Amino acid sequence: MSGLTLIASYPKSGNTWTRAFLASHLRGGQPLDLNTDLSLILNLTSRSLQDFHAELEHSDLTLEEIALLRPVTSRRIAEAQPGIYKTHDANLSPPGAREPAIPADAIDRVVYIVRDPRDVAVSLAHHFGCSPGESTGIMADARLTLGRSQRLLNANVAHFVSSWSAHVESWLDAADVRLLVLRYEDMLAEPFAVFARLCRFLDFNDDAATLRRSLEATSFPVLAGQESRAGFKERPRNASSAFFRAGIAGSWRRELAPELADRLIATQGRVMARLGYG
Amino acid sequence: MADGYLCGWRIRSAIPLPELMPWTVDERPADLTVEIGEVPERLPGGREASSFLQVDDDGACLLGVPEVGRFLVRPSGAITIRPLPEASPAEIRLFLLGSVLGFICHQHGLLPLHGSCVEMDGGAVAFCGHSGVGKSTLALNFARRGRRVLSDDVCVIESVDQVLVRPSFPRLKLWRDTIEDAALSTEGLERNRRGQEKYHYLVHEAGFREPLPLRAIFLLRAAGPGESTGIERLSDALDILTALTAQTFRPRLSQLLGKAAQLFQARARIASSVPVFTLARRPDSPPELWLNDIEATVRG
Amino acid sequence: MALSRISEVVRRPHPLEAAVGDTQVLLDAEQGLYFGLNAVAAGIWRRLEQPLRVDDLCRMLGAEYAAAPARIEEDVLAFLTRLEAQNLIEIRA
């Protein structure tokens, strides 16, 4: 493997679960400690990782400078520390930059995880501690950049996310990239088959017994139980609920007001249809 | 304009450097000079050392910060800056007294650690760690206890017979919240970068102009949920060396400038003679809670 | 080249080294990796400054340490194998 293998997604779409599975699977299906073992699959936008490879403190740079710097740093990480990384970066050039933060030549392959945006809206509201109306608005924001606070230090450096639809299509239609698209709903419905495909795509062992162990070690009840006992360090401090909340598909039917669901269809409907979210 | 003191060097600058203590040591000619002038975009024969940085075979370094300007740093000590019209004086000094200071250290084979440093009982105590881990906040708290501040971002270490810290300047880079938590005001302070709620806070009364023996290093880190907090001494030689390498400011540059062996010997000397501690604390616990423990640990 | 008791081995020139406490530390600057040697290992490392046959090295160590020759040879071969894996020594014959 050379270059970066990305586990890419819009936020709250099943990325952490996938990382947990891979972390367990890489260790032969062993039980995992959420707070230490996820480091087997690093977060590409982690401030310390980016500072280290850029040899610059991103806290001393403007958003535009970071947007210019990130592709250079991505190539550097691809060369010096290739491996599997999680990211919420869109495959789009951020404002002021000439290329995406992770250019195609730094990428080995991409697993893109997508989830029904109506469920994302509910999950995002819990995660950010905002209302579903606000999270629905965030998902329509074509200029959305996360990790950009000018008031205090974020654990991530600025990364351009854009709107839900733009994010999804930027990866779905990526040229020159080996891509596997997984729907979160399929991962839940048929975990064995979907995670086996994931393993084969990553050239990992897809032996049935190990797969089963890894899935058991990282099932929702196990992860959520661990979080409530030990806490989970990646959860934002202003989040209104646990990071691992429900782990089910379709909860929007109960938790999302019908007019918000309609608004999502109005703003994201075309891309939803592409993925079979009717 | 009076010459300034920077890590034992006499610096003569065409732009005001209010962070620095005035030079009062001796009558030597300036070791470093700062001029405003033309700087090419590319360093002839230069190699990409890291993002925004080129180095040539003579050891000259060219840093180009897209919205600030270009900085050419020759091994002779001559520094030329080509600022962009929109750059603020504080932004220019941020890189001159940060990245550029790091280059000068590597050109001289000195070890720059990424950390703050304060005086304690006639010695120097350094606090290293990732951005946001509380290095500057600790230095501010010690300054308010009347301790001298030797450096904030770049702690310059000379390690020949003895391990010494060469004082940089008493300026702290602080977020608005930290300033307000300390019942100070951001009024009249320069911003670190335009639009950013991070400020340059000068504590001139805490300045110092003499190298001090390095007494201890604290590696700061955030304790995760379920992890215990506290101070622990590192004992394994490889752990200490790996940590010192990780805390080196602009580490790849030493290799490109042919100073890797010198830096290795400096780190080994520190590992042999200076106690290195880890300090794990909860991200939301105020750093000042640790001041007494740190002082007690240093006194041993 | 396979390592055996009649192999001749010698240090590669590139690692930097320094004593830290009772550990002899090597730095492979190219790989950026540190290696720590205890007193016995550091003694072997010192002898490898000049090319040396493995059985000669074992004889020298046998004169220094009270251990069975077979045990010494086993430990020495294991240690040299690790040094070779890290590209710190060269096996010449």
XYZ file of C-alpha atoms in Angstrom:
671
model
C 0.000 0.000 0.000
C 1.338 3.442 -0.821
C -0.348 6.707 -0.007
C -3.385 7.417 2.107
C -6.269 5.024 2.541
C -9.216 7.157 3.550
C -12.312 6.319 5.525
C -14.222 9.383 4.348
C -17.702 10.561 5.252
C -19.851 13.533 6.118
C -19.905 13.815 9.961
C -22.188 11.428 11.898
C -22.443 8.891 9.119
C -20.860 5.811 10.676
C -17.165 6.676 10.315
C -16.217 6.005 13.938
C -18.019 2.662 13.945
C -16.078 1.663 10.827
C -12.819 2.743 12.439
C -13.671 0.751 15.555
C -14.374 -2.318 13.439
C -11.121 -1.967 11.501
C -9.135 -1.348 14.691
C -10.508 -4.541 16.188
C -10.100 -6.465 12.939
C -6.475 -5.383 12.560
C -5.887 -7.038 15.917
C -7.598 -10.270 14.995
C -11.042 -9.344 16.299
C -9.931 -8.488 19.806
C -12.125 -6.398 22.109
C -11.089 -2.805 21.831
C -10.604 0.205 24.043
C -12.262 3.135 22.283
C -9.951 5.666 23.855
C -6.678 4.115 22.807
C -7.182 1.611 20.001
C -8.827 4.002 17.552
C -5.378 5.506 17.144
C -4.665 2.562 14.832
C -6.734 4.554 12.349
C -5.750 8.154 12.845
C -7.833 11.190 12.207
C -6.202 12.921 9.241
C -7.272 16.399 10.351
C -5.873 15.964 13.881
C -4.042 19.150 14.813
C -1.013 17.396 16.253
C -0.625 15.164 13.170
C -0.941 18.129 10.805
C 1.375 20.360 12.869
C 3.966 17.590 12.991
C 4.059 16.901 9.263
C 3.682 20.504 8.117
C 6.342 21.661 10.591
C 4.130 24.667 11.201
C 1.614 25.489 13.907
C -1.770 25.702 12.231
C -2.909 27.932 15.111
C -0.611 30.600 13.602
C -2.156 30.343 10.127
C -5.246 31.848 8.502
C -7.955 29.688 6.940
C -6.693 30.529 3.455
C -3.116 29.585 4.368
C -4.309 26.298 5.846
C -6.266 25.620 2.660
C -3.056 26.140 0.645
C -0.958 24.105 3.073
C -3.162 21.031 3.471
C -2.493 19.428 0.040
C 1.264 19.779 0.599
C 0.939 18.170 4.017
C -1.295 15.383 2.675
C 1.409 14.451 0.167
C 3.975 14.550 2.947
C 1.907 12.231 5.180
C 1.272 9.908 2.219
C 5.031 9.551 1.847
C 6.217 9.555 5.454
C 3.354 7.860 7.275
C 1.095 6.031 4.795
C -1.842 4.141 6.260
C -5.539 4.314 6.999
C -7.017 7.649 8.039
C -10.458 8.910 8.892
C -11.545 12.215 7.412
C -14.563 14.474 6.936
C -12.847 16.512 4.210
C -14.875 17.012 1.056
C -13.086 16.205 -2.182
C -13.425 19.849 -3.217
C -11.063 22.813 -3.369
C -11.775 24.993 -0.327
C -12.234 28.735 -0.868
C -8.854 30.247 -1.739
C -7.177 26.938 -2.628
C -6.293 25.465 -5.999
C -6.872 21.830 -5.101
C -8.631 19.698 -2.480
C -6.960 19.197 0.898
C -6.289 15.558 -0.026
C -5.275 15.538 -3.691
C -5.799 12.371 -5.714
C -2.055 11.745 -6.045
C -1.767 11.367 -2.261
C -4.567 8.784 -2.137
C -4.247 5.033 -2.381
C -7.979 4.274 -2.063
C -11.130 5.617 -0.464
C -13.932 4.016 1.499
C -16.814 6.471 1.415
C -19.582 5.986 3.948
C -22.934 7.604 3.311
C -26.036 7.740 5.515
C -29.611 8.921 5.021
C -29.324 12.698 5.558
C -32.512 12.722 7.624
C -30.804 10.479 10.183
C -27.635 12.551 9.872
C -29.651 15.675 10.754
C -30.910 14.064 13.960
C -27.497 12.726 14.921
C -25.735 15.976 14.076
C -28.137 17.932 16.294
C -27.260 15.678 19.254
C -23.558 15.885 18.410
C -23.370 19.672 18.126
C -25.929 20.283 20.865
C -28.155 22.269 18.477
C -31.715 21.942 17.213
C -32.601 19.682 14.253
C -33.658 22.859 12.445
C -30.136 24.211 12.847
C -28.458 20.950 11.870
C -30.642 20.776 8.752
C -29.428 24.289 7.900
C -25.789 23.303 8.516
C -26.189 20.407 6.073
C -27.295 22.810 3.341
C -24.342 25.147 3.888
C -22.136 24.859 0.804
C -19.391 26.857 2.568
C -19.211 24.772 5.740
C -15.691 24.469 7.167
C -15.225 22.609 10.463
C -12.391 23.050 12.953
C -12.141 26.738 12.145
C -12.859 28.438 15.448
C -10.938 31.716 15.835
C -11.858 31.879 19.518
C -10.272 28.752 20.897
C -8.237 25.835 19.747
C -10.034 22.973 18.021
C -8.554 19.453 18.163
C -8.848 19.388 14.371
C -7.378 21.786 11.860
C -9.801 23.519 9.509
C -11.325 21.133 6.984
C -13.723 22.034 4.213
C -16.913 19.937 4.337
C -19.414 21.914 2.213
C -23.058 20.761 2.069
C -24.169 17.166 2.528
C -24.963 16.787 -1.190
C -21.753 18.432 -2.368
C -19.737 16.274 0.050
C -21.342 13.042 -1.146
C -20.981 13.836 -4.838
C -17.417 15.099 -4.465
C -16.383 11.583 -3.448
C -18.912 9.582 -5.463
C -17.752 11.221 -8.669
C -14.059 11.431 -7.771
C -11.837 10.814 -10.768
C -8.594 8.820 -10.509
C -9.478 7.307 -7.134
C -10.177 3.678 -6.205
C -13.462 3.993 -4.401
C -15.759 1.778 -2.330
C -19.077 3.360 -1.357
C -20.857 1.883 1.662
C -24.311 2.853 2.839
C -24.605 2.998 6.613
C -28.039 1.397 6.358
C -26.552 -1.620 4.560
C -23.794 -1.883 7.167
C -26.502 -2.174 9.826
C -28.772 -4.490 7.862
C -26.114 -6.887 6.591
C -22.979 -6.244 8.593
C -21.285 -9.488 7.702
C -21.584 -9.093 3.947
C -20.760 -5.384 3.914
C -17.769 -5.570 6.242
C -16.456 -8.544 4.271
C -16.526 -6.342 1.160
C -14.740 -3.639 3.119
C -12.002 -6.069 4.161
C -11.502 -7.325 0.628
C -11.329 -3.757 -0.711
C -8.609 -2.970 1.848
C -6.742 -6.245 1.151
C -7.404 -7.362 4.728
C -8.098 -10.863 5.855
C -11.840 -11.555 5.375
C -11.828 -14.851 7.214
C -15.347 -15.437 8.577
C -14.435 -16.225 12.186
C -12.267 -13.121 12.602
C -14.893 -10.971 10.916
C -17.538 -12.237 13.286
C -15.319 -11.539 16.303
C -14.527 -8.008 15.097
C -18.205 -7.275 14.517
C -19.131 -8.543 17.962
C -16.354 -6.532 19.613
C -17.610 -3.351 17.960
C -21.375 -3.816 18.006
C -23.403 -0.801 19.082
C -24.331 -2.089 22.537
C -20.663 -2.809 23.222
C -19.413 0.594 22.027
C -22.207 2.564 23.715
C -21.691 0.598 26.943
C -18.000 1.407 26.873
C -18.705 5.076 26.316
C -21.100 5.321 29.242
C -18.625 3.566 31.541
C -15.376 5.204 30.484
C -16.310 8.260 28.424
C -15.083 8.808 24.897
C -12.493 11.460 24.234
C -13.582 12.356 20.712
C -17.012 13.486 21.790
C -17.284 17.298 21.641
C -17.665 18.928 25.027
C -20.883 20.746 24.135
C -22.581 17.622 22.778
C -26.005 17.087 24.270
C -25.867 13.291 24.252
C -23.568 10.317 23.915
C -21.429 9.876 20.795
C -22.776 6.367 20.180
C -26.445 7.147 20.441
C -28.784 4.712 18.762
C -27.010 3.048 15.869
C -30.226 2.435 14.008
C -31.553 3.546 10.673
C -34.750 5.531 10.226
C -34.979 7.151 13.650
C -35.693 10.405 11.837
C -39.283 9.192 11.429
C -39.759 9.693 15.169
C -37.245 12.435 15.892
C -37.358 14.763 12.908
C -40.300 17.117 12.353
C -41.988 16.378 8.982
C -41.289 19.879 7.684
C -37.565 19.394 8.316
C -37.610 16.055 6.516
C -39.349 17.847 3.636
C -36.770 20.606 3.694
C -33.995 18.028 3.410
C -35.712 16.457 0.422
C -36.063 19.903 -1.135
C -32.362 20.748 -0.638
C -30.686 17.327 -0.900
C -33.316 15.340 -2.833
C -31.415 14.833 -6.061
C -28.397 13.243 -4.353
C -30.645 11.312 -1.939
C -32.326 9.725 -4.951
C -28.925 8.706 -6.348
C -28.345 6.696 -3.193
C -31.838 5.292 -2.909
C -32.947 7.402 0.045
C -36.606 7.903 -0.937
C 16.600 51.847 17.498
C 18.526 49.975 20.206
C 19.769 46.492 19.410
C 17.873 43.627 21.026
C 18.772 40.468 22.953
C 17.619 37.198 21.382
C 18.937 33.919 22.785
C 22.379 35.363 23.435
C 22.603 37.006 20.023
C 22.777 40.734 19.425
C 20.113 41.550 16.857
C 19.884 44.771 14.850
C 16.525 45.197 13.161
C 14.996 47.578 10.652
C 11.581 46.819 12.128
C 10.753 47.417 15.789
C 10.883 44.259 17.919
C 9.127 45.325 21.127
C 9.184 41.747 22.443
C 12.941 41.773 22.948
C 14.943 43.006 25.918
C 17.498 45.666 24.865
C 21.048 44.435 24.293
C 23.276 45.348 27.263
C 25.750 42.481 27.292
C 28.850 43.792 25.540
C 30.121 45.906 22.630
C 30.270 43.165 20.012
C 28.956 43.811 16.461
C 25.438 42.554 15.718
C 25.181 38.752 15.328
C 21.862 38.934 13.477
C 20.476 41.682 11.236
C 16.918 42.144 9.970
C 16.268 44.134 6.834
C 13.281 44.798 4.624
C 14.060 44.075 0.987
C 13.515 41.895 -2.044
C 13.277 38.142 -1.478
C 12.827 35.827 -4.474
C 9.935 33.375 -4.542
C 12.326 30.506 -5.161
C 15.673 29.941 -3.551
C 18.113 29.196 -6.415
C 19.221 25.575 -6.004
C 16.867 25.238 -3.034
C 15.059 22.076 -1.988
C 11.579 21.853 -0.469
C 12.330 21.222 3.198
C 8.737 21.247 4.326
C 5.576 23.114 3.516
C 6.293 26.763 2.685
C 10.056 26.249 3.311
C 13.081 25.841 1.006
C 16.700 25.241 1.962
C 19.816 25.493 -0.211
C 23.181 23.759 0.056
C 24.755 26.712 1.880
C 22.153 26.371 4.615
C 20.059 29.398 3.645
C 16.351 29.049 4.431
C 13.463 30.709 2.618
C 10.057 30.733 4.319
C 7.040 31.912 2.340
C 3.854 32.456 4.328
C 1.070 33.134 1.797
C -0.616 36.044 3.595
C 2.377 37.438 5.501
C 5.434 37.515 3.286
C 8.781 35.883 2.532
C 11.699 35.514 4.937
C 15.232 34.754 3.730
C 17.544 33.567 6.507
C 21.236 33.269 5.631
C 23.618 31.281 7.812
C 25.657 34.486 8.241
C 22.813 35.855 10.367
C 21.499 38.242 7.690
C 17.697 38.086 7.548
C 15.724 39.772 4.771
C 11.958 40.129 4.938
C 9.667 40.919 2.025
C 6.355 41.584 3.790
C 3.039 41.631 1.966
C 1.293 45.011 2.173
C -1.637 43.560 4.142
C 0.528 41.856 6.793
C 0.391 43.415 10.263
C 3.648 44.096 12.150
C 2.608 41.470 14.744
C 2.107 38.858 12.009
C 5.560 39.558 10.607
C 7.148 39.283 14.062
C 5.164 36.103 14.772
C 7.095 34.303 12.027
C 10.379 36.159 12.536
C 10.481 35.284 16.236
C 8.969 31.811 15.690
C 9.831 29.828 12.558
C 12.825 32.008 11.651
C 14.254 31.743 15.165
C 13.922 27.967 14.791
C 15.902 28.068 11.510
C 18.666 30.128 13.138
C 18.924 27.561 15.942
C 19.289 24.700 13.463
C 21.854 26.657 11.441
C 23.882 26.973 14.664
C 23.321 23.399 15.811
C 21.327 24.517 18.853
C 18.338 22.471 19.968
C 15.030 24.367 19.770
C 12.256 22.707 21.759
C 8.641 23.589 21.117
C 7.723 24.895 24.507
C 7.588 27.626 27.075
C 10.242 28.103 29.721
C 10.366 29.864 33.077
C 13.045 30.501 35.687
C 12.882 28.586 38.951
C 15.468 28.926 41.747
C 18.239 29.961 39.369
C 17.467 27.250 36.809
C 15.199 26.921 33.783
C 12.108 24.718 33.602
C 10.591 23.949 30.193
C 7.005 22.966 29.348
C 6.555 21.116 26.063
C 3.591 19.596 24.258
C 1.160 19.973 21.395
C -0.592 23.220 20.579
C -3.396 23.895 23.037
C -2.054 21.726 25.842
C -1.420 24.692 28.174
C 2.262 25.679 27.733
C 1.656 29.427 27.518
C -1.027 29.412 30.196
C 1.391 27.781 32.632
C 4.059 30.358 31.774
C 1.549 33.160 32.362
C 0.646 31.720 35.748
C 4.281 31.420 36.770
C 4.944 35.001 35.576
C 2.131 36.154 37.830
C 3.907 34.454 40.701
C 6.874 36.681 39.928
C 8.917 34.167 37.952
C 10.970 35.149 34.910
C 9.769 34.014 31.486
C 12.594 32.771 29.258
C 10.490 31.772 26.255
C 7.016 30.935 25.082
C 7.070 29.112 21.743
C 10.672 28.222 21.069
C 12.885 27.193 23.973
C 16.483 27.374 22.758
C 18.909 24.893 24.309
C 22.668 24.913 24.148
C 24.192 21.656 25.206
C 27.962 21.595 25.124
C 29.500 21.143 28.581
C 26.323 21.945 30.416
C 22.686 22.002 29.313
C 21.675 25.678 29.186
C 18.548 27.516 28.109
C 19.207 30.728 26.206
C 16.379 33.175 26.984
C 14.297 34.277 24.009
C 11.865 37.015 25.084
C 8.987 37.414 27.528
C 6.037 37.338 25.136
C 3.152 34.911 25.547
C 0.635 33.956 22.858
C -2.682 33.689 24.672
C -6.293 33.063 23.695
C -8.841 35.656 24.813
C -10.407 33.202 27.283
C -7.069 32.647 29.032
C -6.468 36.385 29.259
C -9.925 37.004 30.684
C -9.691 34.038 33.078
C -6.576 35.703 34.471
C -8.573 38.938 34.972
C -6.442 40.682 32.327
C -7.697 42.645 29.351
C -7.056 42.233 25.638
C -7.250 45.998 25.233
C -4.229 47.368 23.412
C -2.857 43.859 22.707
C -1.874 42.887 19.169
C -3.658 39.944 17.569
C -1.583 36.853 16.688
C -3.267 36.755 13.262
C -5.892 39.051 11.775
C -9.369 38.148 12.984
C -8.036 35.639 15.515
C -8.903 35.806 19.224
C -5.324 35.065 20.165
C -3.126 37.882 21.387
C 0.482 38.762 22.097
C 0.938 39.527 25.761
C 4.265 41.076 26.799
C 5.569 40.649 30.350
C 8.658 42.824 30.168
C 9.147 42.850 33.905
C 9.620 39.073 33.602
C 12.386 39.333 30.983
C 15.815 37.810 31.494
C 19.119 37.987 29.622
C 21.361 35.232 30.928
C 21.514 31.573 29.978
C 20.330 29.329 32.810
C 20.977 25.635 33.450
C 18.029 23.481 32.406
C 16.599 22.052 35.619
C 13.621 20.006 34.354
C 11.382 19.381 31.357
C 7.657 18.752 31.679
C 5.857 17.097 28.773
C 2.254 18.247 28.989
C -0.580 16.112 27.742
C -4.317 15.834 28.119
C -5.445 12.833 30.161
C -8.236 10.973 28.361
C -11.351 9.706 30.117
C -10.431 7.032 32.623
C -6.719 7.900 32.540
C -5.078 9.049 35.729
C -3.678 12.558 36.049
C -0.438 13.669 37.650
C 3.298 14.042 37.269
C 5.511 11.071 36.449
C 9.210 10.902 35.751
C 10.328 9.182 32.555
C 13.114 6.730 33.256
C 13.712 4.806 30.041
C 16.419 6.415 27.893
C 14.617 5.632 24.639
C 11.326 7.078 25.915
C 13.097 10.299 26.838
C 14.927 10.581 23.517
C 11.783 9.843 21.525
C 9.887 12.488 23.498
C 12.638 15.074 23.000
C 12.660 14.329 19.286
C 8.897 14.770 19.102
C 9.188 18.117 20.910
C 11.941 19.450 18.659
C 10.863 22.531 16.737
C 11.137 22.001 12.923
C 12.976 18.660 13.343
C 13.562 17.810 9.679
C 15.536 20.984 9.181
C 18.420 19.784 11.365
C 18.855 16.816 9.045
C 18.829 18.975 5.902
C 21.338 21.354 7.438
C 23.633 18.497 8.436
C 23.188 19.058 12.160
C 21.426 15.805 13.061
C 24.455 14.416 14.924
C 24.842 17.575 17.001
C 21.175 17.494 17.963
C 21.355 13.808 18.837
C 24.262 14.469 21.198
C 22.360 17.404 22.735
C 19.304 15.226 23.359
C 21.443 12.449 24.785
C 23.092 14.904 27.173
C 19.684 16.122 28.315
C 18.453 12.554 28.740
C 21.518 11.808 30.897
C 21.456 14.869 33.087
C 18.028 16.568 33.166
C 14.921 14.962 34.677
C 12.039 14.702 32.214
C 8.493 14.418 33.543
C 5.093 13.891 31.993
C 2.224 15.972 33.344
C -1.187 14.548 32.449
C -4.136 16.741 33.302
C -7.800 16.906 32.389
C -8.373 19.225 29.435
C -10.851 21.286 31.472
C -8.816 21.522 34.701
C -7.174 24.924 35.151
C -3.370 24.696 34.710
C -2.790 26.860 37.786
C -3.849 23.920 39.949
C -0.517 22.349 39.045
C 1.844 25.211 39.903
C 2.649 24.011 43.406
C 3.124 20.407 42.309
C 5.476 21.508 39.547
C 7.539 23.638 41.907
C 7.708 20.813 44.443
C 8.746 18.335 41.754
C 11.529 20.590 40.516
C 12.852 21.075 44.047
C 12.800 17.276 44.398
C 23.749 -13.369 3.472
C 22.810 -15.926 6.106
C 24.273 -15.468 9.536
C 26.236 -18.384 11.032
C 29.075 -18.942 13.471
C 31.641 -18.548 10.702
C 30.154 -15.296 9.352
C 32.204 -12.140 9.549
C 30.205 -9.174 10.790
C 30.906 -5.460 11.082
C 28.987 -2.344 12.051
C 27.474 -0.167 9.409
C 28.861 3.335 9.711
C 25.683 5.359 9.840
C 24.217 5.093 13.350
C 24.953 7.883 15.787
C 25.594 6.793 19.334
C 25.698 8.165 22.840
C 25.584 6.884 26.398
C 22.465 7.738 28.376
C 22.690 6.468 31.926
C 23.578 2.784 31.634
C 22.070 2.484 28.162
C 24.092 2.868 24.988
C 21.733 4.527 22.519
C 22.054 4.274 18.749
C 20.175 6.536 16.370
C 19.646 5.516 12.811
C 19.203 9.028 11.471
C 17.873 7.824 8.122
C 15.040 5.874 9.685
C 14.762 8.200 12.681
C 14.769 5.202 15.024
C 16.453 4.842 18.391
C 17.939 1.585 19.677
C 18.972 0.962 23.257
C 21.778 -1.441 24.179
C 22.421 -2.742 27.686
C 25.962 -3.244 28.979
C 26.477 -6.693 27.417
C 24.995 -5.662 24.084
C 27.033 -2.448 24.104
C 30.177 -4.549 24.662
C 29.420 -6.596 21.570
C 28.608 -3.448 19.602
C 31.987 -1.938 20.569
C 33.829 -5.025 19.334
C 32.055 -4.855 15.982
C 33.845 -1.664 15.065
C 36.321 -3.955 13.282
C 35.137 -6.922 11.167
C 34.932 -9.964 13.416
C 33.990 -13.630 13.009
C 31.005 -14.733 15.079
C 32.899 -17.666 16.649
C 35.779 -15.349 17.616
C 33.305 -12.966 19.184
C 31.750 -15.846 21.143
C 35.194 -16.943 22.365
C 35.924 -13.425 23.650
C 32.604 -13.296 25.447
C 33.176 -16.779 26.860
C 36.350 -15.493 28.497
C 34.404 -12.622 30.025
C 31.139 -14.201 31.155
C 30.515 -17.411 33.055
C 28.056 -19.060 30.682
C 27.975 -22.220 28.618
C 29.499 -21.727 25.133
C 26.326 -23.033 23.449
C 24.232 -20.531 25.350
C 26.565 -17.675 24.450
C 26.482 -18.614 20.789
C 22.692 -18.789 20.797
C 22.329 -15.368 22.431
C 24.942 -13.773 20.188
C 23.316 -15.094 17.018
C 19.906 -13.874 18.176
C 21.290 -10.411 18.958
C 23.190 -10.144 15.666
C 20.077 -11.224 13.776
C 18.196 -8.324 15.336
C 20.966 -5.848 14.511
C 20.983 -7.088 10.943
C 17.201 -6.804 10.661
C 17.545 -3.157 11.660
C 20.296 -2.710 9.104
C 22.811 -1.793 11.805
C 25.444 -4.378 10.839
C 26.723 -5.940 7.670
C 27.334 -9.672 7.247
C 30.368 -10.113 5.029
C 30.982 -13.821 4.694
